[in-house]
Tab-separated table of N, CA and C in Angstrom:
chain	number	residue	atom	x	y	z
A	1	UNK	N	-32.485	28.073	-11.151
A	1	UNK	CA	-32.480	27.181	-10.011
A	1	UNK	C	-31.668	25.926	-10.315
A	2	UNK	N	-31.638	25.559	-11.497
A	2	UNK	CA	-30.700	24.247	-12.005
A	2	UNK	C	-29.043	24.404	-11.898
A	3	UNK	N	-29.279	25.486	-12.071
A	3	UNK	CA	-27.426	25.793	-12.267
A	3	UNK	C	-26.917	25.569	-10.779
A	4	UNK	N	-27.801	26.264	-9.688
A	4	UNK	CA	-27.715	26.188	-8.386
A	4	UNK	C	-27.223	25.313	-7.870
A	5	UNK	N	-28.508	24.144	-8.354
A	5	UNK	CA	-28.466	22.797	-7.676
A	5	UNK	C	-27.385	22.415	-7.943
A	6	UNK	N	-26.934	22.425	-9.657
A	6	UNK	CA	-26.146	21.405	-10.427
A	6	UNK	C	-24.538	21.887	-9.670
A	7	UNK	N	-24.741	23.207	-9.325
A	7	UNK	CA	-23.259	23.611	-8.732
A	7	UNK	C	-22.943	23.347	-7.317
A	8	UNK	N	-24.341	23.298	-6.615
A	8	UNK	CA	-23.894	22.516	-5.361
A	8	UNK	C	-23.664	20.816	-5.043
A	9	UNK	N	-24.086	19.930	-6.334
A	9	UNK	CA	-24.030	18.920	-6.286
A	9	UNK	C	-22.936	18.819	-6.555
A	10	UNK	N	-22.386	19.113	-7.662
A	10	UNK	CA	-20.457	19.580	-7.679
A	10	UNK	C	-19.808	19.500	-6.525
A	11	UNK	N	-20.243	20.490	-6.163
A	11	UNK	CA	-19.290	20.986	-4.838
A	11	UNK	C	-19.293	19.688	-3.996
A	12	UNK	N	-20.240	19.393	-3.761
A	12	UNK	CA	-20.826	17.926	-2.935
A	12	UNK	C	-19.746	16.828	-3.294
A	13	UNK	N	-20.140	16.419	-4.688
A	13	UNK	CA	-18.944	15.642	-5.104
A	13	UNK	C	-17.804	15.318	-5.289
A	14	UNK	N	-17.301	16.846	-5.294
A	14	UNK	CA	-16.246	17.366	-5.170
A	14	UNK	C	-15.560	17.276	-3.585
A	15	UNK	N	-16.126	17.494	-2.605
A	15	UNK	CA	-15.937	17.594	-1.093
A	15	UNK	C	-15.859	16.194	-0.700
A	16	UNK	N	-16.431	15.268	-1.235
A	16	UNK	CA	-16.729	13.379	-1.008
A	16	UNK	C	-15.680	12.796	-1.899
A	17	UNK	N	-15.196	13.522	-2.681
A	17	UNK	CA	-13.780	12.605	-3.175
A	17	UNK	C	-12.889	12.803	-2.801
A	18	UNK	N	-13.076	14.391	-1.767
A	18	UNK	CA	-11.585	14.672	-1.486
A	18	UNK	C	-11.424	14.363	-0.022
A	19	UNK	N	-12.734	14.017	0.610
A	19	UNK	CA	-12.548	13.533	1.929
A	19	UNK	C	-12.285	11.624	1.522
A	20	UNK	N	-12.784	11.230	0.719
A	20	UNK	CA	-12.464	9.562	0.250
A	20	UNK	C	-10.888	9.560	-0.300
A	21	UNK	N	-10.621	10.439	-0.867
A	21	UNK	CA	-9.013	10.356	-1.184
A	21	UNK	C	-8.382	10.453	0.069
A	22	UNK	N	-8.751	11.412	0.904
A	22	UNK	CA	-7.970	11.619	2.626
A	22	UNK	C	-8.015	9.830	3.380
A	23	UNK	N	-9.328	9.717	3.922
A	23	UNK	CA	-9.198	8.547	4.301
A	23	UNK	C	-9.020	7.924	3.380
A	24	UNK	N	-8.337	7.132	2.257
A	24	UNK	CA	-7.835	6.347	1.729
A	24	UNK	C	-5.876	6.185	2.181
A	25	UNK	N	-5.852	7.937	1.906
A	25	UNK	CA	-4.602	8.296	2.001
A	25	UNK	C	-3.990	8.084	3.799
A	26	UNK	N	-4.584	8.021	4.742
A	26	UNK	CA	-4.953	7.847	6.362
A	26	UNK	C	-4.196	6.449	6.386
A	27	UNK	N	-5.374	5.803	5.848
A	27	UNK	CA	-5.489	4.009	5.710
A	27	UNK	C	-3.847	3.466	5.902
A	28	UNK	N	-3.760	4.153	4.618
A	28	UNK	CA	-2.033	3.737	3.692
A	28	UNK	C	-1.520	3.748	4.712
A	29	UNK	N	-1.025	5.511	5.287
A	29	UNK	CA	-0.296	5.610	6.369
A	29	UNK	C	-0.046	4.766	7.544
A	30	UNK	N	-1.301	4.603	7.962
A	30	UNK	CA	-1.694	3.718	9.230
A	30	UNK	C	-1.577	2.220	8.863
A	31	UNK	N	-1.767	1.538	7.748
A	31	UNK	CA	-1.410	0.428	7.626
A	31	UNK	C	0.416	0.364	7.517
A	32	UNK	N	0.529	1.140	6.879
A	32	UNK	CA	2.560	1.450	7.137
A	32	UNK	C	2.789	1.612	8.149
A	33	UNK	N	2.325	2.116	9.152
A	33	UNK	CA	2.628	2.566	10.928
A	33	UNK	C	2.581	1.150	11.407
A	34	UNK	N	1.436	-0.097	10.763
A	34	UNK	CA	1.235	-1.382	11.783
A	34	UNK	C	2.260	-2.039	10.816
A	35	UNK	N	2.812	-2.015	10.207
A	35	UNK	CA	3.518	-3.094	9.651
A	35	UNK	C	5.063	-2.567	9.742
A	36	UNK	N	5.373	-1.519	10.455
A	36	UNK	CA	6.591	-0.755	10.981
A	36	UNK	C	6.477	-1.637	11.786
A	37	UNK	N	5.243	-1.997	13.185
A	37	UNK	CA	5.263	-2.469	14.280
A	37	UNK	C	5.042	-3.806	14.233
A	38	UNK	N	5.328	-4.172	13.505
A	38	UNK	CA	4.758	-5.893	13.534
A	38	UNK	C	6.619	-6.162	12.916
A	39	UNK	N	7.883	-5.727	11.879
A	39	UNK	CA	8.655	-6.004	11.761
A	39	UNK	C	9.772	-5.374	12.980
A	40	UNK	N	9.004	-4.627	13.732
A	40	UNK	CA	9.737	-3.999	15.160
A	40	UNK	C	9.157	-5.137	15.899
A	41	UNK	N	8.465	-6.035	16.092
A	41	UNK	CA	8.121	-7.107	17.130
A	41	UNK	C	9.125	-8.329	16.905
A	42	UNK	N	8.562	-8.722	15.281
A	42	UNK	CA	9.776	-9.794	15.141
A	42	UNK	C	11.793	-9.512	15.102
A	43	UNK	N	11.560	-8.204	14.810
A	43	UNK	CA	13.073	-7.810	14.834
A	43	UNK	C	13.639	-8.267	16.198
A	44	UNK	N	12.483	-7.724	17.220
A	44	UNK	CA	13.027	-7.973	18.780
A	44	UNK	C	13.146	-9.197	19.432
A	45	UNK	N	12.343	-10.307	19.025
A	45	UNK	CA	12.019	-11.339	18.547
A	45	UNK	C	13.102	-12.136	18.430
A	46	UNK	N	13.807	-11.527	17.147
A	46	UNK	CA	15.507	-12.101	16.729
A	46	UNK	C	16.763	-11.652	17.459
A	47	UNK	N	15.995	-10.500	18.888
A	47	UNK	CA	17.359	-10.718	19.542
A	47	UNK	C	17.746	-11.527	20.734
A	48	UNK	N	16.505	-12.302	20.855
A	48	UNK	CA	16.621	-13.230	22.248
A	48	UNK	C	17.087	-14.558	21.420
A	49	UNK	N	17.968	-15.597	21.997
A	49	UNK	CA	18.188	-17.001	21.781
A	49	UNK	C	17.111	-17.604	20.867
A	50	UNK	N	17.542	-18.175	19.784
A	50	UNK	CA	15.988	-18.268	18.865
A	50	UNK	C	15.119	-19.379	19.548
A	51	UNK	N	15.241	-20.496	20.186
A	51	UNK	CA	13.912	-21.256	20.911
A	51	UNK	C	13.457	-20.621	22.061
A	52	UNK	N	13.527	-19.786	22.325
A	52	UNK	CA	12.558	-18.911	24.104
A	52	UNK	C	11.553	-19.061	23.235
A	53	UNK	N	10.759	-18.620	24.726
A	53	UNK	CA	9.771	-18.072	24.737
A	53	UNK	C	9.299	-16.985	24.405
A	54	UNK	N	9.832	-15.857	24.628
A	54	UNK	CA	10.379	-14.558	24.519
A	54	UNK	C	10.239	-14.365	23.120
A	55	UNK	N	11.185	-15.383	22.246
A	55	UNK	CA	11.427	-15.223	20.791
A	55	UNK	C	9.958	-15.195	20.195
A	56	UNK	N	9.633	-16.450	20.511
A	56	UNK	CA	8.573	-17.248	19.690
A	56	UNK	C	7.019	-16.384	20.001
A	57	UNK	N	7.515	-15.960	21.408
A	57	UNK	CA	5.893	-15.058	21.722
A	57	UNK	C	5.882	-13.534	20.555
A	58	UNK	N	7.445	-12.874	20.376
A	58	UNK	CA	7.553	-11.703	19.964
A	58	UNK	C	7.038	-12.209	18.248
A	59	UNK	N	7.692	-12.847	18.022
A	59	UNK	CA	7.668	-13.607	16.466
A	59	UNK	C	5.946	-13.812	16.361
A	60	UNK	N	5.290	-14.280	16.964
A	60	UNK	CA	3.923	-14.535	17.223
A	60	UNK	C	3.316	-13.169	17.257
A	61	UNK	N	3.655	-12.329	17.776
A	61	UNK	CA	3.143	-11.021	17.760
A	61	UNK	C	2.827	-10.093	16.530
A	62	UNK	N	4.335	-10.431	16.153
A	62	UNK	CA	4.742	-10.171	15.088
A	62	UNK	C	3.856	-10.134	14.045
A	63	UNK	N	3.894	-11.383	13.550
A	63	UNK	CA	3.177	-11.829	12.727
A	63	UNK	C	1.645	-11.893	13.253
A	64	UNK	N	1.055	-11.760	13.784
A	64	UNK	CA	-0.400	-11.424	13.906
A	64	UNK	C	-0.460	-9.790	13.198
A	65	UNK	N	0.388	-9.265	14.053
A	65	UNK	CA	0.277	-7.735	13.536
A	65	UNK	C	0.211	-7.478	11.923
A	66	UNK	N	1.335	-8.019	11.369
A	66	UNK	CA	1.565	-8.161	9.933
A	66	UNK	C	0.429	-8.842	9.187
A	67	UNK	N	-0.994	-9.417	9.774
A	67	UNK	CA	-1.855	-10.127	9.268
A	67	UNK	C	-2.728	-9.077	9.521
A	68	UNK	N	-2.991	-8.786	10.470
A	68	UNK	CA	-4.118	-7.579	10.491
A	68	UNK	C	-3.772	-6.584	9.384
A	69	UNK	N	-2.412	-5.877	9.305
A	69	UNK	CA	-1.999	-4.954	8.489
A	69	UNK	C	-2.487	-5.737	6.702
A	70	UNK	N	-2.423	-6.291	6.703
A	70	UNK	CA	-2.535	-6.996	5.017
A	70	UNK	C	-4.174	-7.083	5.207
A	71	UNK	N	-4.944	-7.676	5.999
A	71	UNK	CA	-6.398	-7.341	6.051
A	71	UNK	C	-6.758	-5.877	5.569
A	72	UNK	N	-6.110	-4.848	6.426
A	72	UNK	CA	-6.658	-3.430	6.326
A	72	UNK	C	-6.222	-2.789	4.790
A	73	UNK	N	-4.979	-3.458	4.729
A	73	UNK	CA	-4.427	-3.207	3.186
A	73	UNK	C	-5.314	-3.249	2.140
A	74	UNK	N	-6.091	-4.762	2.244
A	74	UNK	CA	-7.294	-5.060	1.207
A	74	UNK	C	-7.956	-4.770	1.283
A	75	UNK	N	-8.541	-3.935	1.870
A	75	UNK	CA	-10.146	-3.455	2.304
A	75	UNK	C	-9.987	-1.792	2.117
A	76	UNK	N	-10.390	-1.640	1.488
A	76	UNK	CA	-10.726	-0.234	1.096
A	76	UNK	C	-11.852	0.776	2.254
A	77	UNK	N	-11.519	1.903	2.469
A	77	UNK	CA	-12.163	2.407	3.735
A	77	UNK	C	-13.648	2.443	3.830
A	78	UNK	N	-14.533	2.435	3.064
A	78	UNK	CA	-15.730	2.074	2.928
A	78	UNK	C	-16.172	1.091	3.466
A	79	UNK	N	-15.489	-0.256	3.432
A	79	UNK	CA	-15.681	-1.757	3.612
A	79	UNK	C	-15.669	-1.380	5.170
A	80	UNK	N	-14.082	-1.145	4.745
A	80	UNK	CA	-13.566	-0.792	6.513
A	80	UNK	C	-15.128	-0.415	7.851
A	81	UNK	N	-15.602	0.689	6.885
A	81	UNK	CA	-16.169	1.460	7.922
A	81	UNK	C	-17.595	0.418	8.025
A	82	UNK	N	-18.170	0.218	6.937
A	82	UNK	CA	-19.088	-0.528	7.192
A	82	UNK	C	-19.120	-2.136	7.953
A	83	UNK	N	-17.577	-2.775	7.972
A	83	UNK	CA	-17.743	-3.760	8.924
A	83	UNK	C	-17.473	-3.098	10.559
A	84	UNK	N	-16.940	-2.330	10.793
A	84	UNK	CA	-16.990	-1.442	12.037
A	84	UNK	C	-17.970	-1.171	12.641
A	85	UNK	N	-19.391	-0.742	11.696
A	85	UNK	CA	-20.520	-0.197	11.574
A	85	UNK	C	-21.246	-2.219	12.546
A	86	UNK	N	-21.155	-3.016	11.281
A	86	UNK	CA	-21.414	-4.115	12.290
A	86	UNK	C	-21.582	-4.228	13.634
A	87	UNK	N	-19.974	-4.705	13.475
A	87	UNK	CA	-19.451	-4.681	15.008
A	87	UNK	C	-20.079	-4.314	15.862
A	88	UNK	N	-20.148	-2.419	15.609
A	88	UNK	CA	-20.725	-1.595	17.086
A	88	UNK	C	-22.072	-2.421	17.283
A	89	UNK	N	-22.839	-2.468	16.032
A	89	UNK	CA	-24.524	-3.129	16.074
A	89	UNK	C	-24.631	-4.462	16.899
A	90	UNK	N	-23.555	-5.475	16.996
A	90	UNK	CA	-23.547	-6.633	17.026
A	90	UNK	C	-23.383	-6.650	18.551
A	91	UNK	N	-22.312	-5.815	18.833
A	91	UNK	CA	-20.929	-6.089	20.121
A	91	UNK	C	-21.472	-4.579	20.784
A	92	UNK	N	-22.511	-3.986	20.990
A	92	UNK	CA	-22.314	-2.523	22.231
A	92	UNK	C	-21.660	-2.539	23.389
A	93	UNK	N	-21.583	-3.037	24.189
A	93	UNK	CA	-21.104	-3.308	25.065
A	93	UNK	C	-19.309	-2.981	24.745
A	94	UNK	N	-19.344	-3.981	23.891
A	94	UNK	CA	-17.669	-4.508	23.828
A	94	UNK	C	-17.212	-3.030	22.697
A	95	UNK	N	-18.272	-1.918	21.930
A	95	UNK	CA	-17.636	-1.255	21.225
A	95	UNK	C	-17.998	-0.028	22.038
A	96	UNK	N	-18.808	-0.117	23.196
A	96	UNK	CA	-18.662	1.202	24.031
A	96	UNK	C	-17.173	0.826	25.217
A	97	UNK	N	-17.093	-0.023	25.394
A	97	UNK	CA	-15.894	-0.064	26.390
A	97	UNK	C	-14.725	0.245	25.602
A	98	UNK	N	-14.260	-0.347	24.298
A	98	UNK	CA	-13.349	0.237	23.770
A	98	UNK	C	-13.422	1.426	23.521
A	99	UNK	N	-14.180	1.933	22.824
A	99	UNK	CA	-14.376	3.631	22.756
A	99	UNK	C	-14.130	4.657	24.102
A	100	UNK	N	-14.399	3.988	25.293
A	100	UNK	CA	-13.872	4.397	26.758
A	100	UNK	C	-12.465	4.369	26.773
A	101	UNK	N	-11.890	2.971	26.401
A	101	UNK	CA	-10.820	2.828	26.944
A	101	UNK	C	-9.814	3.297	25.640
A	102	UNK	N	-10.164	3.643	24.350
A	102	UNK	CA	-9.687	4.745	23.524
A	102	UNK	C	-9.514	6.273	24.156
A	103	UNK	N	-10.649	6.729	24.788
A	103	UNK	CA	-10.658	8.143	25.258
A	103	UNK	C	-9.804	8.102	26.420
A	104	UNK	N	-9.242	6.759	27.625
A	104	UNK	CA	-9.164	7.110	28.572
A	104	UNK	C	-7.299	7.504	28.167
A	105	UNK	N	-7.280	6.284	27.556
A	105	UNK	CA	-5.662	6.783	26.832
A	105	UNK	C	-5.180	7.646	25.819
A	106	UNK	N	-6.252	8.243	25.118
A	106	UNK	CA	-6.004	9.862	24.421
A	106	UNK	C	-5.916	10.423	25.740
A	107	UNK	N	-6.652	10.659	26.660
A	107	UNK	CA	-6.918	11.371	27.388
A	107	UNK	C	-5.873	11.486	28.287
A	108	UNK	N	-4.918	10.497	28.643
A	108	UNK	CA	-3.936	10.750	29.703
A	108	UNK	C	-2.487	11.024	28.353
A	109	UNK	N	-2.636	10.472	27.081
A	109	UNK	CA	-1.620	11.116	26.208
A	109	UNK	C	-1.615	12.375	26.160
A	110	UNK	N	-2.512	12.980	26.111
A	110	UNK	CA	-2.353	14.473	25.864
A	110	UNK	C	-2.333	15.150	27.530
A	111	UNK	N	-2.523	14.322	28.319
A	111	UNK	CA	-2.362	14.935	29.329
A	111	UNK	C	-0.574	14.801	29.676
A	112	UNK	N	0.098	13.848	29.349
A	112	UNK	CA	1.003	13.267	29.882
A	112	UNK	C	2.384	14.530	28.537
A	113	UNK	N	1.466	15.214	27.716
A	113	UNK	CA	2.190	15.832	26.572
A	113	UNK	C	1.922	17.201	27.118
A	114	UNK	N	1.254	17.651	27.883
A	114	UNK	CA	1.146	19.030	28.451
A	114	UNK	C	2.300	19.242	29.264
A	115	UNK	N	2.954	20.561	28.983
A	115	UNK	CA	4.178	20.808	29.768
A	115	UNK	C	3.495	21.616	31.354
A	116	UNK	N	3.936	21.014	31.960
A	116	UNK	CA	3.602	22.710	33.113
A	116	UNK	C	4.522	23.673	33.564
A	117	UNK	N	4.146	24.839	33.452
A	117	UNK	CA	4.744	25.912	33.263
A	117	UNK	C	5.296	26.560	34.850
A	118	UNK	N	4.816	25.918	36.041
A	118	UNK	CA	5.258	26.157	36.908
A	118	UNK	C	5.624	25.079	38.459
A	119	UNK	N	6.484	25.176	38.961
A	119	UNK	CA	7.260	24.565	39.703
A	119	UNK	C	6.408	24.423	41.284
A	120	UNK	N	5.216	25.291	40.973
A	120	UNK	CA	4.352	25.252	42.389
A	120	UNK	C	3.813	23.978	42.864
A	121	UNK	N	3.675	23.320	41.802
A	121	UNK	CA	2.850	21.910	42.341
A	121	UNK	C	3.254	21.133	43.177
A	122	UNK	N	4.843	21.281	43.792
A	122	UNK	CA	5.590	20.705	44.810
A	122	UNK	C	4.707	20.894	45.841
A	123	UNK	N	4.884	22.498	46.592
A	123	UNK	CA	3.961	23.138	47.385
A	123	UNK	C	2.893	21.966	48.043
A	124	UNK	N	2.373	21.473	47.439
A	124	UNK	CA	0.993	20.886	47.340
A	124	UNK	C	0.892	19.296	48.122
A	125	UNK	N	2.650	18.998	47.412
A	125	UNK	CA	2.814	17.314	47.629
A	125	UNK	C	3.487	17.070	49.091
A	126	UNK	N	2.922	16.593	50.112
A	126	UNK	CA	3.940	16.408	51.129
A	126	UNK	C	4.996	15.276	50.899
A	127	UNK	N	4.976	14.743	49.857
A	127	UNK	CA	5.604	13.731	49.394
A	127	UNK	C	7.190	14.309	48.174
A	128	UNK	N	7.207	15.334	48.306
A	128	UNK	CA	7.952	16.259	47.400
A	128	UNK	C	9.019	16.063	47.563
A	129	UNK	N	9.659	16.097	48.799
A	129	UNK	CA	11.332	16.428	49.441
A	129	UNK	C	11.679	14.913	49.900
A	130	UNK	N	10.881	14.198	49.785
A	130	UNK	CA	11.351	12.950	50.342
A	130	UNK	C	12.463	12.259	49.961
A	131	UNK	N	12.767	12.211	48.506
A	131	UNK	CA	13.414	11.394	48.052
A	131	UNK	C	14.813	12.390	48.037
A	132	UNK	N	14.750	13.458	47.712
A	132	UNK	CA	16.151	14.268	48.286
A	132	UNK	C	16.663	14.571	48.980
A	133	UNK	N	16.121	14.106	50.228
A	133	UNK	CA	16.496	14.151	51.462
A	133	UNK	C	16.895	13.062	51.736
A	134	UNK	N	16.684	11.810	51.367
A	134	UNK	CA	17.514	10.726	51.295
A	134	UNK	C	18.816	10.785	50.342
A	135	UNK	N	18.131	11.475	49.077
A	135	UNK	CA	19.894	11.347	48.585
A	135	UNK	C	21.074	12.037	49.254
A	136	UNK	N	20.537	13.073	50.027
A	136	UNK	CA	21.137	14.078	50.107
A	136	UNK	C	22.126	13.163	51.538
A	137	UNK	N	21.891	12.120	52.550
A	137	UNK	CA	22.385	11.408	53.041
A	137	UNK	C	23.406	10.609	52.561
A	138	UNK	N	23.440	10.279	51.412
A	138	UNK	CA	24.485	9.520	50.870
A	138	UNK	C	25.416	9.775	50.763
């Protein structure tokens, strides 16, 4: 019965380092994805006249982004999850509406990534021919 245990606790341990190496390895990625987007804010930033508004708001963006990204950098996913864990406890409200408004925009991404396979849905729109029938005047 020991060998049992001792081999499923293995396995156990084994399965929890390799899911802690994944989200670690996630983290990285995703902190490289926000700090792509935080030197894509200020880049854009540097192509308007440097005193706008425009500039200084993108530059501002910028650099917020690049501050969050160095937060997530230092925090190892554990931390991560357990101040998250907070949050929801603290803020329900404010961490069920985001969690809505997470699903509502997965939800139209993958809708908006579905091809459709057929041309019938015109059929349907009385609004279909309108606009080619104006071009077709020109």
């Amino acid at each position: 019965m020991s060998t049992t245990t001792d081999a499923l606790n293995s396995a156990k341990d084994h399965i929890v380092d390799a899911a802690h190496a994944e989200a670690e390895d996630a983290r990285a990625r995703t902190v490289d994805s926000i700090e792509t987007a935080g030197r894509a804010a200020q880049a854009a930033g540097d192509t308007f006249q440097p005193d706008t508004l425009q500039a200084a708001a993108l530059d501002q963006i910028g650099a917020q982004i690049n501050s969050v990204a160095a937060q997530l950098r230092s925090k190892p996913v554990d931390e991560m999850v357990d101040d998250f864990a907070v949050f929801a406890r603290k803020n329900p409200l404010l961490f069920l509406g985001g969690a809505a408004l997470v699903g509502f925009a997965a939800a139209r991404f993958l809708k908006s990534g579905k091809a459709s396979g057929h041309v019938s849905d015109d059929d349907d729109d009385p609004w279909s021919g309108h606009l080619s029938h104006v071009e077709a005047r020109k």
